[in-house]
GROMACS .gro file of N, CA and C in nm:
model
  444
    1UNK      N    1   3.261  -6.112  11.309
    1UNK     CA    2   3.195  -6.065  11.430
    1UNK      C    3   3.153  -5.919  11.411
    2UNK      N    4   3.001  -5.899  11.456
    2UNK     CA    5   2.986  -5.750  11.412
    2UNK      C    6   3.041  -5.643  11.549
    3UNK      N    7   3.117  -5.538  11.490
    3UNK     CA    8   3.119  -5.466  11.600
    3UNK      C    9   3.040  -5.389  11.686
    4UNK      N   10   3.041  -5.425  11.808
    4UNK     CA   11   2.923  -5.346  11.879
    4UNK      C   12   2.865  -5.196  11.892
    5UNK      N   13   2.958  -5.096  11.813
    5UNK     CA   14   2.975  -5.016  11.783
    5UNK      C   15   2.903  -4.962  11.657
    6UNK      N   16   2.874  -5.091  11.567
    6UNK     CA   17   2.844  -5.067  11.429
    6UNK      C   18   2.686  -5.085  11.418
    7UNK      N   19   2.673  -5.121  11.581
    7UNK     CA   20   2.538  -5.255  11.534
    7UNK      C   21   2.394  -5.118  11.540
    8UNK      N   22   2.424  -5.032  11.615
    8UNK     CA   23   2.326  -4.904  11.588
    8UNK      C   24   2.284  -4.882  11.443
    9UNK      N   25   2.424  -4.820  11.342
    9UNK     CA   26   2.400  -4.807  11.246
    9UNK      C   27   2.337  -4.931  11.177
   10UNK      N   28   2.395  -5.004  11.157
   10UNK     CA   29   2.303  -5.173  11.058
   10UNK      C   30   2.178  -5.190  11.077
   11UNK      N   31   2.114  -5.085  11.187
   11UNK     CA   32   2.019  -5.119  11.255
   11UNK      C   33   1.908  -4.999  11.218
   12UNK      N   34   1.947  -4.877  11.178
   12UNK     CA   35   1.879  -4.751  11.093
   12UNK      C   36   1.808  -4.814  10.943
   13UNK      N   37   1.677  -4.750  10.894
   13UNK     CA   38   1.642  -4.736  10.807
   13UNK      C   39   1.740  -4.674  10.679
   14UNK      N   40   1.792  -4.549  10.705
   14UNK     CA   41   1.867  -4.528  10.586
   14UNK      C   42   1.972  -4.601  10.620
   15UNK      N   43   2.027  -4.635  10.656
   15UNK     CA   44   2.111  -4.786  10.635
   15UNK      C   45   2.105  -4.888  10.524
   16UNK      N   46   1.984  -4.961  10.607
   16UNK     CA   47   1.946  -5.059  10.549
   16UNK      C   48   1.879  -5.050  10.409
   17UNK      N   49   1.811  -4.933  10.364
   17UNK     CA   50   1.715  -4.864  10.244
   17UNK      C   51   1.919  -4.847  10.151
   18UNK      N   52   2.005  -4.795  10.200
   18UNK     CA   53   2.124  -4.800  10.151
   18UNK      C   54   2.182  -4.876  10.068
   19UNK      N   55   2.165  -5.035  10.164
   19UNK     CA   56   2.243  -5.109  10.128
   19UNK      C   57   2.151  -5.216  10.044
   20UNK      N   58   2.035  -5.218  10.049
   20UNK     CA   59   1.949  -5.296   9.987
   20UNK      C   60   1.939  -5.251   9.835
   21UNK      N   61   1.924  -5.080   9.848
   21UNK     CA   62   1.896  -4.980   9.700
   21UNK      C   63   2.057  -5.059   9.612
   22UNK      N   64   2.163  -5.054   9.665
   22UNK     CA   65   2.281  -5.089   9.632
   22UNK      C   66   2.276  -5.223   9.513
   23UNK      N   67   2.259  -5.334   9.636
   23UNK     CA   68   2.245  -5.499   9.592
   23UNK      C   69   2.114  -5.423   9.479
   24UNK      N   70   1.998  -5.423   9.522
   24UNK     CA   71   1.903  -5.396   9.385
   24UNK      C   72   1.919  -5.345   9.215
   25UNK      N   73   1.965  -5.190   9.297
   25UNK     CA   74   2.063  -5.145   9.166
   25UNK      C   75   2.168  -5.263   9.074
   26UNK      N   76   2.233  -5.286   9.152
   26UNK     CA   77   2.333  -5.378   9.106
   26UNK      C   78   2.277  -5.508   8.995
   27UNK      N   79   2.168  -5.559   9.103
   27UNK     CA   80   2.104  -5.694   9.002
   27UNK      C   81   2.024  -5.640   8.857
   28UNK      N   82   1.948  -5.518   8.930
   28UNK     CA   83   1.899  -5.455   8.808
   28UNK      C   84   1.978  -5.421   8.676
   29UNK      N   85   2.066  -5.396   8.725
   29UNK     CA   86   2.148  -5.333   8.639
   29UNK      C   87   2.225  -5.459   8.501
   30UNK      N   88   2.219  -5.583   8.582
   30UNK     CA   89   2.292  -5.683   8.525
   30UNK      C   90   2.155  -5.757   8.437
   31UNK      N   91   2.054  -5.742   8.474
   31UNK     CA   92   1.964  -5.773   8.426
   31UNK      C   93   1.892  -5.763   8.314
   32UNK      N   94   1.918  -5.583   8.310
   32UNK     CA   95   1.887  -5.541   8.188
   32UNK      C   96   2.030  -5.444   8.048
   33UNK      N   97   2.127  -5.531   8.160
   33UNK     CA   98   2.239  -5.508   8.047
   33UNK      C   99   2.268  -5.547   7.891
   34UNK      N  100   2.173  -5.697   7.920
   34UNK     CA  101   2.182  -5.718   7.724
   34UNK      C  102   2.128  -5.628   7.664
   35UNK      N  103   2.033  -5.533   7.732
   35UNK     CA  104   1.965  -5.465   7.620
   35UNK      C  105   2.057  -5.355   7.581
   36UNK      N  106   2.155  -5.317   7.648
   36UNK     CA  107   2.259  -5.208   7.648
   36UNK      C  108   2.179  -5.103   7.720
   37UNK      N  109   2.178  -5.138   7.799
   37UNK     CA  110   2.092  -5.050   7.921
   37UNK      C  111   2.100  -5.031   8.065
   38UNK      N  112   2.114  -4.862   8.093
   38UNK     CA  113   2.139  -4.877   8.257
   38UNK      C  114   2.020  -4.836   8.332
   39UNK      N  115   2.036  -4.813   8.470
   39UNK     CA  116   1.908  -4.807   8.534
   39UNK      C  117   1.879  -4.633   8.494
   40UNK      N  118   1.952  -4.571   8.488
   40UNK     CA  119   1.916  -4.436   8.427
   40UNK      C  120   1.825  -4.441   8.309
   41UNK      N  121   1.864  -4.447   8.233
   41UNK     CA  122   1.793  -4.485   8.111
   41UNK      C  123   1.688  -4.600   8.090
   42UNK      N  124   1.618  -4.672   8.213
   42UNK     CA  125   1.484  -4.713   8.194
   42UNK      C  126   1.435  -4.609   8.276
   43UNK      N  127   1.529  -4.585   8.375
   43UNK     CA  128   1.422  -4.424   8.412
   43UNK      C  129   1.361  -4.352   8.360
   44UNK      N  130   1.417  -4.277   8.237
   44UNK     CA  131   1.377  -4.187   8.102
   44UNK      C  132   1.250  -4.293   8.050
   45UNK      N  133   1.299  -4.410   8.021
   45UNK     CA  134   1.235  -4.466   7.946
   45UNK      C  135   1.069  -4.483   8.025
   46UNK      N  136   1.117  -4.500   8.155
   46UNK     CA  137   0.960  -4.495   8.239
   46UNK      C  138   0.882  -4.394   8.273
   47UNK      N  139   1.000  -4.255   8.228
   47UNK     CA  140   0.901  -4.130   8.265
   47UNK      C  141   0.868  -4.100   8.144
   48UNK      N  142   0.930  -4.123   8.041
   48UNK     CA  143   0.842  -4.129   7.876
   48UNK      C  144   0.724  -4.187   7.863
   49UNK      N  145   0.690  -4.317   7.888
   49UNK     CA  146   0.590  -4.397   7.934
   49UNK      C  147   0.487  -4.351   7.980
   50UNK      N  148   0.501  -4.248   8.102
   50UNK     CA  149   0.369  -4.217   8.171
   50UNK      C  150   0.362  -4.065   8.142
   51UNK      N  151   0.457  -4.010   8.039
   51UNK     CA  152   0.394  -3.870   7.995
   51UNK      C  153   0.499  -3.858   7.850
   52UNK      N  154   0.442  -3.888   7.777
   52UNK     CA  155   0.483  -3.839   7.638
   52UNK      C  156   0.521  -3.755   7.584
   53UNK      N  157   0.620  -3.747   7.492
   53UNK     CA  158   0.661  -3.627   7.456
   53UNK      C  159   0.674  -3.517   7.547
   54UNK      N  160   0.789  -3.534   7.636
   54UNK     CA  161   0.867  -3.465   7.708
   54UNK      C  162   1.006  -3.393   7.681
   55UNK      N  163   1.002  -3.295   7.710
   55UNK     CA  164   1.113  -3.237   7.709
   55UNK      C  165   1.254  -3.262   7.773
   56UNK      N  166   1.378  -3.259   7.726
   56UNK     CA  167   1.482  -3.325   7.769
   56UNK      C  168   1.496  -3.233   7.938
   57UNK      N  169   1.452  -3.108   7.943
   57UNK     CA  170   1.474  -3.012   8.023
   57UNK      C  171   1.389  -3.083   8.148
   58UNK      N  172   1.262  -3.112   8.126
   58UNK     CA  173   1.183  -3.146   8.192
   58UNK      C  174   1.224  -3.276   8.293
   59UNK      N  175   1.255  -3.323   8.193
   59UNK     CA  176   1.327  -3.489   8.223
   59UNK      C  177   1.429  -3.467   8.351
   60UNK      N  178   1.482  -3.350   8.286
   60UNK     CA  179   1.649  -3.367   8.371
   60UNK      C  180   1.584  -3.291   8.556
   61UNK      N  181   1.455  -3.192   8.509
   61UNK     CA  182   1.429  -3.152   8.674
   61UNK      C  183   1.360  -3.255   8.737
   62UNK      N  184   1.247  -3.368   8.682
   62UNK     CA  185   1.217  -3.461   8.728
   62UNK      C  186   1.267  -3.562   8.808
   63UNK      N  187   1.406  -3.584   8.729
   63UNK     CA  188   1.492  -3.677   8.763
   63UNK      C  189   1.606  -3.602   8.860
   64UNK      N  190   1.630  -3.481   8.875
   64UNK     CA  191   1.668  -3.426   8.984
   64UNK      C  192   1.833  -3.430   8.897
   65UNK      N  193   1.906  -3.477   8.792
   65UNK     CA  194   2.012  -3.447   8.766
   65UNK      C  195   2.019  -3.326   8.642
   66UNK      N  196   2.126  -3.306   8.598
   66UNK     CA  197   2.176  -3.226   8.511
   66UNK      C  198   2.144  -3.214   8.371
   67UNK      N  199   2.088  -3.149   8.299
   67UNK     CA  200   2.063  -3.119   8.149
   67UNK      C  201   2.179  -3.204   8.011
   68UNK      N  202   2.285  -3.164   8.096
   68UNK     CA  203   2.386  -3.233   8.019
   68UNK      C  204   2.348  -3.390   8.044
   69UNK      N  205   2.301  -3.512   8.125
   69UNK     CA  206   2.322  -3.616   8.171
   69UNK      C  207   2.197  -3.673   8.031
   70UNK      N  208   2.080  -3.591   8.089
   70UNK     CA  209   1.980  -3.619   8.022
   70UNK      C  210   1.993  -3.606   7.852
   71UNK      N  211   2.077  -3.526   7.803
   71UNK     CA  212   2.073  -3.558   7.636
   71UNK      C  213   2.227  -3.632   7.645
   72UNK      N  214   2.310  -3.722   7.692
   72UNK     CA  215   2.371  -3.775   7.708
   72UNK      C  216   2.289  -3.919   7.699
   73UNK      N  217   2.234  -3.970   7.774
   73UNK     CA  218   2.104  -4.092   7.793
   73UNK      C  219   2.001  -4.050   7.688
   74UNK      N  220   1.956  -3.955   7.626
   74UNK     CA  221   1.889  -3.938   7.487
   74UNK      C  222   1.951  -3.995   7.328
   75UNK      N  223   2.084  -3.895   7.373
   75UNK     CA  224   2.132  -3.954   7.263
   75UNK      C  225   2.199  -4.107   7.257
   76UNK      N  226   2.207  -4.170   7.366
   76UNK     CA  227   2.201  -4.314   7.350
   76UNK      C  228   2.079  -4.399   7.339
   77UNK      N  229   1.961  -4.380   7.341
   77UNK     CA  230   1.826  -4.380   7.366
   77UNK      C  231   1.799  -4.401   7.217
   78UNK      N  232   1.875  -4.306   7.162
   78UNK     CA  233   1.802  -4.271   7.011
   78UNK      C  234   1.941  -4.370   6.945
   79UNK      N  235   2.010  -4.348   6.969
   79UNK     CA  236   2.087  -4.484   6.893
   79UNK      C  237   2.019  -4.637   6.867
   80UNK      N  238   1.991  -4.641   7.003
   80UNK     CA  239   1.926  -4.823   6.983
   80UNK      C  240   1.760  -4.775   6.958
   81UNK      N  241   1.731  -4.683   6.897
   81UNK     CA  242   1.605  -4.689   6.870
   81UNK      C  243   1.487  -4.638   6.927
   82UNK      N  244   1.551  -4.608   7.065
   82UNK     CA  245   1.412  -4.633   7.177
   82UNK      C  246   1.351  -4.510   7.159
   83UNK      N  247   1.412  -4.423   7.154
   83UNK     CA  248   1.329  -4.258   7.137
   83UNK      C  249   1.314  -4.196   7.058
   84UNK      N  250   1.292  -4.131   6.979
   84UNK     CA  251   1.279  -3.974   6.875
   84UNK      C  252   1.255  -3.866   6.942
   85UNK      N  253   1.378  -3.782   6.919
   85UNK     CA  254   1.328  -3.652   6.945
   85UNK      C  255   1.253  -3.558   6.858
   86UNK      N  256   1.150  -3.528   6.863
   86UNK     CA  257   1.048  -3.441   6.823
   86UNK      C  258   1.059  -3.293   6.836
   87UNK      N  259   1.031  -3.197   6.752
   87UNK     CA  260   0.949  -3.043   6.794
   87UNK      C  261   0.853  -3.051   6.875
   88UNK      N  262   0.858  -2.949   6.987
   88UNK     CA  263   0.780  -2.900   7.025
   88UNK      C  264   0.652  -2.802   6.927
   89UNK      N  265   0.535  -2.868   6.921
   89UNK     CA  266   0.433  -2.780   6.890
   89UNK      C  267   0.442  -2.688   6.946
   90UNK      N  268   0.453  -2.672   7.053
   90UNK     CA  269   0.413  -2.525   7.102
   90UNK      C  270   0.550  -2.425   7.127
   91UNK      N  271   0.657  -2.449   7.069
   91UNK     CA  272   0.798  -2.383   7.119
   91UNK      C  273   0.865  -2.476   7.004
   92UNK      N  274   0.863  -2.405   6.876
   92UNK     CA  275   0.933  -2.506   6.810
   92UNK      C  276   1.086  -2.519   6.800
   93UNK      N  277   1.152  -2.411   6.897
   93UNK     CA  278   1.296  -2.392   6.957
   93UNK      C  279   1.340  -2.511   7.060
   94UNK      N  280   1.218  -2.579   7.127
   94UNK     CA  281   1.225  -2.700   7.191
   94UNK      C  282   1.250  -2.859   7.100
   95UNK      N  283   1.323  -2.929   7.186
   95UNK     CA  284   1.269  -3.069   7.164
   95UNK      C  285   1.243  -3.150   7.242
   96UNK      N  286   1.129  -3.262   7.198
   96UNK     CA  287   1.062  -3.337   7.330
   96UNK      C  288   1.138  -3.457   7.247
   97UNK      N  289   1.121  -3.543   7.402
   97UNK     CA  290   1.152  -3.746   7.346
   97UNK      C  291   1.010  -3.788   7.375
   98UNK      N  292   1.024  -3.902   7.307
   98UNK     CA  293   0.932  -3.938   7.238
   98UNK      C  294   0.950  -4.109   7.273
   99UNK      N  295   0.898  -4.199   7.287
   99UNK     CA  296   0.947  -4.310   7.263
   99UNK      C  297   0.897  -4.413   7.176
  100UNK      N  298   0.976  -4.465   7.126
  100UNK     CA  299   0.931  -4.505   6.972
  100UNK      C  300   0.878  -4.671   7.016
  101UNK      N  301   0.809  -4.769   6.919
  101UNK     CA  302   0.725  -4.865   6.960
  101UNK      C  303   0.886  -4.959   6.986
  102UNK      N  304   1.007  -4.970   6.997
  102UNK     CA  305   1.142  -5.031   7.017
  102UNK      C  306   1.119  -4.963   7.196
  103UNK      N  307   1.163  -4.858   7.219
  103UNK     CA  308   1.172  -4.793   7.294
  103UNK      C  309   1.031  -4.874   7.448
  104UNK      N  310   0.879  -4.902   7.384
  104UNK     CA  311   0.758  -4.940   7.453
  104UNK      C  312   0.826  -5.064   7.498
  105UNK      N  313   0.882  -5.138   7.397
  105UNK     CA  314   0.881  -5.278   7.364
  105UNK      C  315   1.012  -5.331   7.495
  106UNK      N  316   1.121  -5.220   7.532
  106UNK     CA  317   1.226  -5.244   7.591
  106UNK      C  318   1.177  -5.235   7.787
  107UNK      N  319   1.091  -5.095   7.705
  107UNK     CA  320   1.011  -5.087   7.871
  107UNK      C  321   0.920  -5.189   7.927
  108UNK      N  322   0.892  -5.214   7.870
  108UNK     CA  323   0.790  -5.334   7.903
  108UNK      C  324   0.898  -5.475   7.936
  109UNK      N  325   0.985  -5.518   7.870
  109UNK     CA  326   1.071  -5.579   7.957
  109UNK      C  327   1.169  -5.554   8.043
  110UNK      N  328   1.193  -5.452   8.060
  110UNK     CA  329   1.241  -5.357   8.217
  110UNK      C  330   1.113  -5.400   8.339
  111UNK      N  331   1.017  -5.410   8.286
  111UNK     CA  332   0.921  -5.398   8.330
  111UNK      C  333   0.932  -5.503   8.425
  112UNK      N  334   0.880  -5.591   8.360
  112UNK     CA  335   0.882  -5.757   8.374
  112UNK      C  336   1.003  -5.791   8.495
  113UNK      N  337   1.100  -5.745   8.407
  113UNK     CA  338   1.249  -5.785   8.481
  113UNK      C  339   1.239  -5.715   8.639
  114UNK      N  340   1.174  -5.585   8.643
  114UNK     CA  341   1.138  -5.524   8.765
  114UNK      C  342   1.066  -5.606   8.840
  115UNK      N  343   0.946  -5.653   8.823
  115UNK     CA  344   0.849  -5.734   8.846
  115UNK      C  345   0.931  -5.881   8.933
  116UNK      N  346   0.984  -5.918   8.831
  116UNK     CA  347   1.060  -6.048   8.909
  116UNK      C  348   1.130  -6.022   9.028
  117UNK      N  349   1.215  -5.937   8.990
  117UNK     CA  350   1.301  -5.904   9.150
  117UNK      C  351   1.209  -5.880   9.255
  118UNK      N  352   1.131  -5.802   9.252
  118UNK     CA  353   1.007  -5.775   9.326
  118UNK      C  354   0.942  -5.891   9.411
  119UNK      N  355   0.919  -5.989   9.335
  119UNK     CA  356   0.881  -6.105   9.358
  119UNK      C  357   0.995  -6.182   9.452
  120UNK      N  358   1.097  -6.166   9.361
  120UNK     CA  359   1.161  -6.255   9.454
  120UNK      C  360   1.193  -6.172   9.606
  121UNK      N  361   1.214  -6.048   9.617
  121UNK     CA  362   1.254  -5.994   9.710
  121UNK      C  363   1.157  -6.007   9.806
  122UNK      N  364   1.061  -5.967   9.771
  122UNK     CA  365   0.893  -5.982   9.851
  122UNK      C  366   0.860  -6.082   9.947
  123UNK      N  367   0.957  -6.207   9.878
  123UNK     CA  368   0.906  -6.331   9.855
  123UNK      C  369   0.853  -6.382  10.013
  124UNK      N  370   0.897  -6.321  10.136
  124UNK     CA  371   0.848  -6.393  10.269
  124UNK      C  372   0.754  -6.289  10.313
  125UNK      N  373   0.698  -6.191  10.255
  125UNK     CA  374   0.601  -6.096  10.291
  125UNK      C  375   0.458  -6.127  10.240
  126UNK      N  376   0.353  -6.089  10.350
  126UNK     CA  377   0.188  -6.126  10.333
  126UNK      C  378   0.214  -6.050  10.229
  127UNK      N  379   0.055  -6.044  10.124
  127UNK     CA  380   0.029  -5.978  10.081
  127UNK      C  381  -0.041  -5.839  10.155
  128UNK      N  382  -0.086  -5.844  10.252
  128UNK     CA  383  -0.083  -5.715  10.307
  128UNK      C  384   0.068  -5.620  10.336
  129UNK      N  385   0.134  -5.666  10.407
  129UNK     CA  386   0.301  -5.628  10.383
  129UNK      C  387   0.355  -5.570  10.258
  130UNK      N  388   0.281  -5.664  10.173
  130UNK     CA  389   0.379  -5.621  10.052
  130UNK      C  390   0.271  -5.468  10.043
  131UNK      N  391   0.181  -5.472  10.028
  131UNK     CA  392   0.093  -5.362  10.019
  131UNK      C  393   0.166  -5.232  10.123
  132UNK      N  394   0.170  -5.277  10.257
  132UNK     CA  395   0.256  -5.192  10.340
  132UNK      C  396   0.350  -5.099  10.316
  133UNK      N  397   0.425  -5.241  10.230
  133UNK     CA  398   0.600  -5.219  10.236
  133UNK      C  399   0.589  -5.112  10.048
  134UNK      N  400   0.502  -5.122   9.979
  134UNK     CA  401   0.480  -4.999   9.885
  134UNK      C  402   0.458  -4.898   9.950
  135UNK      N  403   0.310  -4.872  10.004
  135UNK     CA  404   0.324  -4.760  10.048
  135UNK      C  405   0.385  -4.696  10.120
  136UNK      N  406   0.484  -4.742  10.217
  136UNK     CA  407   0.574  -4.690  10.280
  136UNK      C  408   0.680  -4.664  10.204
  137UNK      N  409   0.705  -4.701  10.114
  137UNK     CA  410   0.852  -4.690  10.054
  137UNK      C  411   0.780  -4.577   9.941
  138UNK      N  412   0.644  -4.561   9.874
  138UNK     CA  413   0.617  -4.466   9.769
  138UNK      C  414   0.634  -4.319   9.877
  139UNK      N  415   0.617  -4.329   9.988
  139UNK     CA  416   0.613  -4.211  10.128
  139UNK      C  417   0.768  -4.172  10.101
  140UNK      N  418   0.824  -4.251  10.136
  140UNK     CA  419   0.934  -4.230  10.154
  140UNK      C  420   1.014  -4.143  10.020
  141UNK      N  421   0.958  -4.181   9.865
  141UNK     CA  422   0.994  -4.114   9.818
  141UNK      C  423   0.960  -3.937   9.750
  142UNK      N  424   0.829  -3.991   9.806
  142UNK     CA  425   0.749  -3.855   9.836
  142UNK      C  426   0.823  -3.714   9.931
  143UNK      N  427   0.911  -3.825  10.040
  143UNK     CA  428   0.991  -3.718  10.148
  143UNK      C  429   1.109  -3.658  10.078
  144UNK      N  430   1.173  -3.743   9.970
  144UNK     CA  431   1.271  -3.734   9.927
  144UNK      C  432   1.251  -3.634   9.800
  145UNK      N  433   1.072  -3.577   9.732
  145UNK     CA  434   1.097  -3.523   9.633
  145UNK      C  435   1.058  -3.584   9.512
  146UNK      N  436   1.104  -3.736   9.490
  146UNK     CA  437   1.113  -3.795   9.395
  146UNK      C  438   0.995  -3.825   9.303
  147UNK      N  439   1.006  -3.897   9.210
  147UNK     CA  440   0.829  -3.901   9.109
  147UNK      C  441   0.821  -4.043   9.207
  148UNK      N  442   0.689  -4.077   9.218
  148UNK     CA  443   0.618  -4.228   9.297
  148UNK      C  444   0.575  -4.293   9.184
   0.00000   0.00000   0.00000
C-alpha cells in the first residue's frame, strides 16, 4: 500500500527521472558488461567519438568528475585496446586519448545496445512523443550543465 504521505514525492519529476536513470543504469550496465565495461567508460568512449584526440583533463571537466577518475577509466581503456594515448601536437607535455578502430568497434555496440533499450523503453510512445520526450530530456540536461 503506498503511503499517502509518499505519494507527492513518486509523483515529482526528479523522482521519477531518479528512479528510472537507476533501473536504466543498471540494465545498461549488465548489458555491456561482457565487454568489461561500465557506463563511465562508454562515456569516454562517446566523448572520444564526437571529438578526437582529447585530453584526459578535458575529459574529466566535460564529464564533471575528477582527473584522477578519468586516467583511472584510460588506463583501463588502453588495456582492452580501446584507446591510445597520444602527444599533444601542440603541448607536447600533454596527452590526448585517442580511440583506436577496437575502441570505434566497442562504441558502436554500446551503441546499438543503447538503441535497444530505447526502443524498448519508448515502446508505448507516438513517434512525436518520442521526439518530445528527447527534447525535453536533452533540456533537461542542458539545465544540469551536462554534454547533450
Amino acid at each position: 500500500m503506498t503511503d499517502v504521505k509518499a505519494a507527492p514525492l513518486l509523483g515529482t519529476s526528479a523522482f521519477r527521472l531518479g528512479v528510472v536513470g537507476a533501473v536504466v543504469t543498471e540494465r545498461f550496465a549488465a548489458e555491456i558488461a561482457a565487454h568489461d565495461l561500465k557506463p563511465k567508460h562508454v562515456g569516454v568512449l562517446a566523448l572520444l567519438g564526437s571529438a578526437p584526440a582529447t585530453s584526459q583533463l578535458d575529459l574529466a571537466r566535460v564529464m564533471g568528475v575528477a582527473p584522477s577518475l578519468i586516467v583511472r577509466i584510460a588506463d583501463h581503456l588502453e588495456r582492452l585496446g580501446a584507446v591510445e594515448r597520444v602527444r599533444d601536437p601542440v603541448d607536447r607535455r600533454r596527452q590526448a586519448l585517442r580511440l583506436t578502430a577496437h575502441g570505434s568497434a566497442l562504441l558502436a555496440e554500446c551503441t546499438r545496445a543503447s538503441r535497444e533499450m530505447e526502443d524498448e523503453l519508448l515502446a508505448g510512445l507516438s513517434a512525436p512523443d518520442r521526439a518530445a520526450f528527447r527534447t525535453a530530456l536533452a533540456q533537461v540536461a542542458t539545465n544540469l550543465g551536462l554534454p547533450s
